[in-house]
PDB file of C-alpha atoms in Angstrom:
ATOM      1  CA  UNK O 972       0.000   0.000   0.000  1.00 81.00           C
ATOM      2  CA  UNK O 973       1.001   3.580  -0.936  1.00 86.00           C
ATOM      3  CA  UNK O 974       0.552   6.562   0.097  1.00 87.00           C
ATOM      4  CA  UNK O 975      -0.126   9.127  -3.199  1.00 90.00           C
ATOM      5  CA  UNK O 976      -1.075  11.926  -1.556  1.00 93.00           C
ATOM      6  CA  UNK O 977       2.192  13.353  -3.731  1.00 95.00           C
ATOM      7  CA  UNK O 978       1.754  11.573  -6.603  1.00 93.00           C
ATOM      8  CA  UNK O 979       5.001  12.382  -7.800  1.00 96.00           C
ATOM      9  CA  UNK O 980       6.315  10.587  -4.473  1.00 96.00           C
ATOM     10  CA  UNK O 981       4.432   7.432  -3.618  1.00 94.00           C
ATOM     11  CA  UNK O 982       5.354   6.490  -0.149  1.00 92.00           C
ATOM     12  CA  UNK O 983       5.454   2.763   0.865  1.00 89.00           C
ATOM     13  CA  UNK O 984       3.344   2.528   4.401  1.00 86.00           C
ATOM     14  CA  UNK O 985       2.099  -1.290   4.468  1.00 83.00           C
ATOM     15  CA  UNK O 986       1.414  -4.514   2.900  1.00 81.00           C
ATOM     16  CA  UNK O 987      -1.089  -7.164   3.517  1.00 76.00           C
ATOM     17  CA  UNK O 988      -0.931 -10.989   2.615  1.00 73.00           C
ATOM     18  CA  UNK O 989      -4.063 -12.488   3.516  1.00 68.00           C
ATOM     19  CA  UNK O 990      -4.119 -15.662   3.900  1.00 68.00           C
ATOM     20  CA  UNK O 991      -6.829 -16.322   1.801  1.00 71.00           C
ATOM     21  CA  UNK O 992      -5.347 -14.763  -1.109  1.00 79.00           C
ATOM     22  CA  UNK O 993      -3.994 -17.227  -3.588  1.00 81.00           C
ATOM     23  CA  UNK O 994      -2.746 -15.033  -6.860  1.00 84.00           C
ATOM     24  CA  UNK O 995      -4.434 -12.060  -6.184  1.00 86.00           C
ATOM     25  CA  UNK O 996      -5.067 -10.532  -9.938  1.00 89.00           C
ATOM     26  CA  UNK O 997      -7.512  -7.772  -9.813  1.00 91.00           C
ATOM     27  CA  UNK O 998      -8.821  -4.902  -7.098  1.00 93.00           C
ATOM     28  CA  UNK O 999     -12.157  -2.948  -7.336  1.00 95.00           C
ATOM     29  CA  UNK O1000     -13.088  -0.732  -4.687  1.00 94.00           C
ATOM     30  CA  UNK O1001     -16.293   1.349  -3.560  1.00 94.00           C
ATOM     31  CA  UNK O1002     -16.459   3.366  -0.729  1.00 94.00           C
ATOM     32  CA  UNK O1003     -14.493   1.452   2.111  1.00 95.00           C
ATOM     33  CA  UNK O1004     -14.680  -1.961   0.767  1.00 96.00           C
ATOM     34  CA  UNK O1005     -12.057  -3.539  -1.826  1.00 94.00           C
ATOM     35  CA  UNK O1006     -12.772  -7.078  -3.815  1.00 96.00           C
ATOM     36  CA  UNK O1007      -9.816  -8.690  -4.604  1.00 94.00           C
ATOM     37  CA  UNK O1008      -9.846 -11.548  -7.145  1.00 93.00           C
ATOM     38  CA  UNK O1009      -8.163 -14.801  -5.818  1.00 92.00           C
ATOM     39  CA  UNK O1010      -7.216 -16.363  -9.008  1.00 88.00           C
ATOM     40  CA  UNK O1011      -6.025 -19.649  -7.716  1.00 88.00           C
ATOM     41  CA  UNK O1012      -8.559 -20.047  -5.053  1.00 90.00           C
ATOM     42  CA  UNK O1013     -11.239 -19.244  -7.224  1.00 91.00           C
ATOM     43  CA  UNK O1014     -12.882 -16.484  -4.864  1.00 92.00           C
ATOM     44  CA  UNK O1015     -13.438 -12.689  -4.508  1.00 94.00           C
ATOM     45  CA  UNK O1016     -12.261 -11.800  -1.247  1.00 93.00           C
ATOM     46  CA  UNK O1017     -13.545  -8.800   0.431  1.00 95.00           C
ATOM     47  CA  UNK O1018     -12.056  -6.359   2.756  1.00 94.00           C
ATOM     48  CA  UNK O1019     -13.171  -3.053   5.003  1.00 95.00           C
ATOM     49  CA  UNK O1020     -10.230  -0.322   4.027  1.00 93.00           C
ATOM     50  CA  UNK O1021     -11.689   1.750   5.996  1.00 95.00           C
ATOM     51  CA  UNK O1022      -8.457   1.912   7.498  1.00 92.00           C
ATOM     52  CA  UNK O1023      -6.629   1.878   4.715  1.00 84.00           C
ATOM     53  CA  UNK O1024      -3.069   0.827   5.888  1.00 84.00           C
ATOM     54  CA  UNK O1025      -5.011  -2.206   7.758  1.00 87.00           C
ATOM     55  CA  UNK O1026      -7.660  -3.753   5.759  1.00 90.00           C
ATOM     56  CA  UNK O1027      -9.668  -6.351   7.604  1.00 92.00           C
ATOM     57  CA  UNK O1028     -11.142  -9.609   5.649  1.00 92.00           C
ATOM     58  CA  UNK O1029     -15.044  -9.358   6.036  1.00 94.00           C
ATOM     59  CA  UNK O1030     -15.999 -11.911   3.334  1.00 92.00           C
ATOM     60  CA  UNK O1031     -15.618 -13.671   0.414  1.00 91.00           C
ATOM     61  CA  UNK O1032     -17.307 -15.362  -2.178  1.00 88.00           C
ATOM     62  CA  UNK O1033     -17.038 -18.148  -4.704  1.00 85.00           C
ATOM     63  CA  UNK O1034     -20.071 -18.615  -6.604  1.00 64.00           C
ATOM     64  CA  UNK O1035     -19.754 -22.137  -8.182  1.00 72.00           C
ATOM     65  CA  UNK O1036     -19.201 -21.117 -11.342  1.00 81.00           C
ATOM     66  CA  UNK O1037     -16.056 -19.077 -10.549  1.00 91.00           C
ATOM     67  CA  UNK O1038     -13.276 -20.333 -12.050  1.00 91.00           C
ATOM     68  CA  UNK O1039     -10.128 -18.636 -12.011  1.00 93.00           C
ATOM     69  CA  UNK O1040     -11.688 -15.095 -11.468  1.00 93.00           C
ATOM     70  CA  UNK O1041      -9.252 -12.504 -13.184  1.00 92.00           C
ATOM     71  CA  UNK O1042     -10.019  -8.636 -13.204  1.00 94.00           C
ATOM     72  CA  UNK O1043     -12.606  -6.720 -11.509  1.00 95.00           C
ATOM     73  CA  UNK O1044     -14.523  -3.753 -12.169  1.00 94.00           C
ATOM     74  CA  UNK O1045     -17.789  -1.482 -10.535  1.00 95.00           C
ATOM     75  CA  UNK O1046     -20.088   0.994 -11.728  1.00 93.00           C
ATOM     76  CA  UNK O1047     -22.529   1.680  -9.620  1.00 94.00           C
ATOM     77  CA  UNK O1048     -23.740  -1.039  -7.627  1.00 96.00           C
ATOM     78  CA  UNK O1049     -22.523  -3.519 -10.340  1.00 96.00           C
ATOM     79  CA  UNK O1050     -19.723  -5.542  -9.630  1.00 96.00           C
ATOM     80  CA  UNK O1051     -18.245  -7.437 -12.884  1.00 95.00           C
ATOM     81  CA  UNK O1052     -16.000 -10.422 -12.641  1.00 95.00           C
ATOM     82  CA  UNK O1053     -14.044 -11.668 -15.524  1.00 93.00           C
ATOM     83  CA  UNK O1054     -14.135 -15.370 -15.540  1.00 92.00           C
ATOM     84  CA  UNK O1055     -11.088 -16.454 -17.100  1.00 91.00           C
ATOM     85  CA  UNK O1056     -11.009 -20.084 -17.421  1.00 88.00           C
ATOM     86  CA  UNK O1057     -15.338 -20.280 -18.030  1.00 88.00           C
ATOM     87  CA  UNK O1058     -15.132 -17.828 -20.926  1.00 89.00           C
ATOM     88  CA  UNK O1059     -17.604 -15.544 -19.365  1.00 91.00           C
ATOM     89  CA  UNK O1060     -17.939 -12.714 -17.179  1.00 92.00           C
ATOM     90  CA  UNK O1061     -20.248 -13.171 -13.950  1.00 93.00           C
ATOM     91  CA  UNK O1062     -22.382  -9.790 -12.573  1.00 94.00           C
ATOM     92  CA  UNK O1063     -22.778  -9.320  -8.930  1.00 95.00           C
ATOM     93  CA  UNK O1064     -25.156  -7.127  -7.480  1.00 97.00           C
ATOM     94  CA  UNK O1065     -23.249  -5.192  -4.314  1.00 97.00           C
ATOM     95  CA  UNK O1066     -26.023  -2.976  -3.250  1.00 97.00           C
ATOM     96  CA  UNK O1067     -24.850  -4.910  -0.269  1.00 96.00           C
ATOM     97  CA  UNK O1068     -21.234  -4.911  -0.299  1.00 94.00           C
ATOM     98  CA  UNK O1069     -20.551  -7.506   2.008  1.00 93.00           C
ATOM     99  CA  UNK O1070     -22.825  -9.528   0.638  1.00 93.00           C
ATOM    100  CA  UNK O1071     -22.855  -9.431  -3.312  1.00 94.00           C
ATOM    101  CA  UNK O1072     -25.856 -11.338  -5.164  1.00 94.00           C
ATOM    102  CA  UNK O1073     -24.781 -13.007  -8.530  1.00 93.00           C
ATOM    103  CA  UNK O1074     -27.207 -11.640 -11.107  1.00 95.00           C
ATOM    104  CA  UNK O1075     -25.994 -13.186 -14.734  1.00 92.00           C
ATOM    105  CA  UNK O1076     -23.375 -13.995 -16.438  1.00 91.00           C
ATOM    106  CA  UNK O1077     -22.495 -12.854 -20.083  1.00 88.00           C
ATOM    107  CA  UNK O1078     -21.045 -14.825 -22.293  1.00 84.00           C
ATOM    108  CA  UNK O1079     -21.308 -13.576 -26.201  1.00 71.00           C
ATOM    109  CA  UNK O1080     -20.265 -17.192 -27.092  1.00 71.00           C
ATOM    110  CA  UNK O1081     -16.705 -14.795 -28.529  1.00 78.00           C
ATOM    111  CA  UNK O1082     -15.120 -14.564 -24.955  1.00 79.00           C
ATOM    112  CA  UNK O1083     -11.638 -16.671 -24.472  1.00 82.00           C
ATOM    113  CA  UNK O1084      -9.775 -16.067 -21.234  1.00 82.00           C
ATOM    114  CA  UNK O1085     -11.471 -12.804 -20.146  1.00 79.00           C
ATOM    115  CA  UNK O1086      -8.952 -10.595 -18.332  1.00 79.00           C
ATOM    116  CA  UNK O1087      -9.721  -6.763 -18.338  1.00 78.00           C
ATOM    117  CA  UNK O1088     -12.319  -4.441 -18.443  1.00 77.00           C
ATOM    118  CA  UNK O1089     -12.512  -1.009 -19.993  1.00 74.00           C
ATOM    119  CA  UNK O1090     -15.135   1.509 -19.405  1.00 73.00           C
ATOM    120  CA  UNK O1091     -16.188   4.167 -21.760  1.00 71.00           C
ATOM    121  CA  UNK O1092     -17.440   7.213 -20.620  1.00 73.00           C
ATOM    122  CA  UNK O1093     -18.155   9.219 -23.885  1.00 68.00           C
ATOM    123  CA  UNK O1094     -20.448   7.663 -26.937  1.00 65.00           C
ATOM    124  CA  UNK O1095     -18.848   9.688 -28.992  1.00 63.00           C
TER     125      UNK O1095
END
């Protein structure tokens, strides 16, 4: 963990190694909780940052179709979950963060190995 509050001088104050992270891969973050993707244990994990140099683990979740979950991303209360070895991306309603409700999946039949997101913000 960093402090940027000069970005131009990032400041090392902490680490954390949960031990329920297994090849962590992706971070999303609303408010004062952070998901972090678990790659090898095939979970989100979920943390209160509310104290951000000492996260503590409030949850996690492995729906049973996650497999090998890879990036993460929000908008609004919409947390997407790229689902790298299913070929699909899995949506997770976190209107209640500590408890997210899966919601779909989407899966154009296209996807191989989903690993990133990228959010437009203009239609132009």
């Amino acid at each position: 963990m960093y402090n940027i509050s000069n970005p131009l001088v990032p400041i090392r104050v902490n680490e954390f190694n949960g031990a329920n992270l297994n090849d962590p891969t992706g971070l999303a973050a609303i408010g004062n909780i952070l998901y972090v993707a678990s790659f090898s244990n095939n979970t989100v994990e979920i943390y209160n940052i509310a104290n951000p140099i000492a996260p503590i683990r409030v949850g996690e979740f492995n729906s049973s179709n996650l497999n090998r979950p890879s990036e993460l991303i929000i908008t609004g209360n919409t947390l997407y979950v790229a689902n790298f070895n299913a070929n699909n991306v899995k949506i997770y309603d976190i209107s209640n963060p500590t408890s997210p409700v899966n919601t779909g999946v989407f899966n154009s039949g296209n996807l191989n190995n989903p690993a990133g997101f990228a959010i437009l913000t203009s239609t132009r």
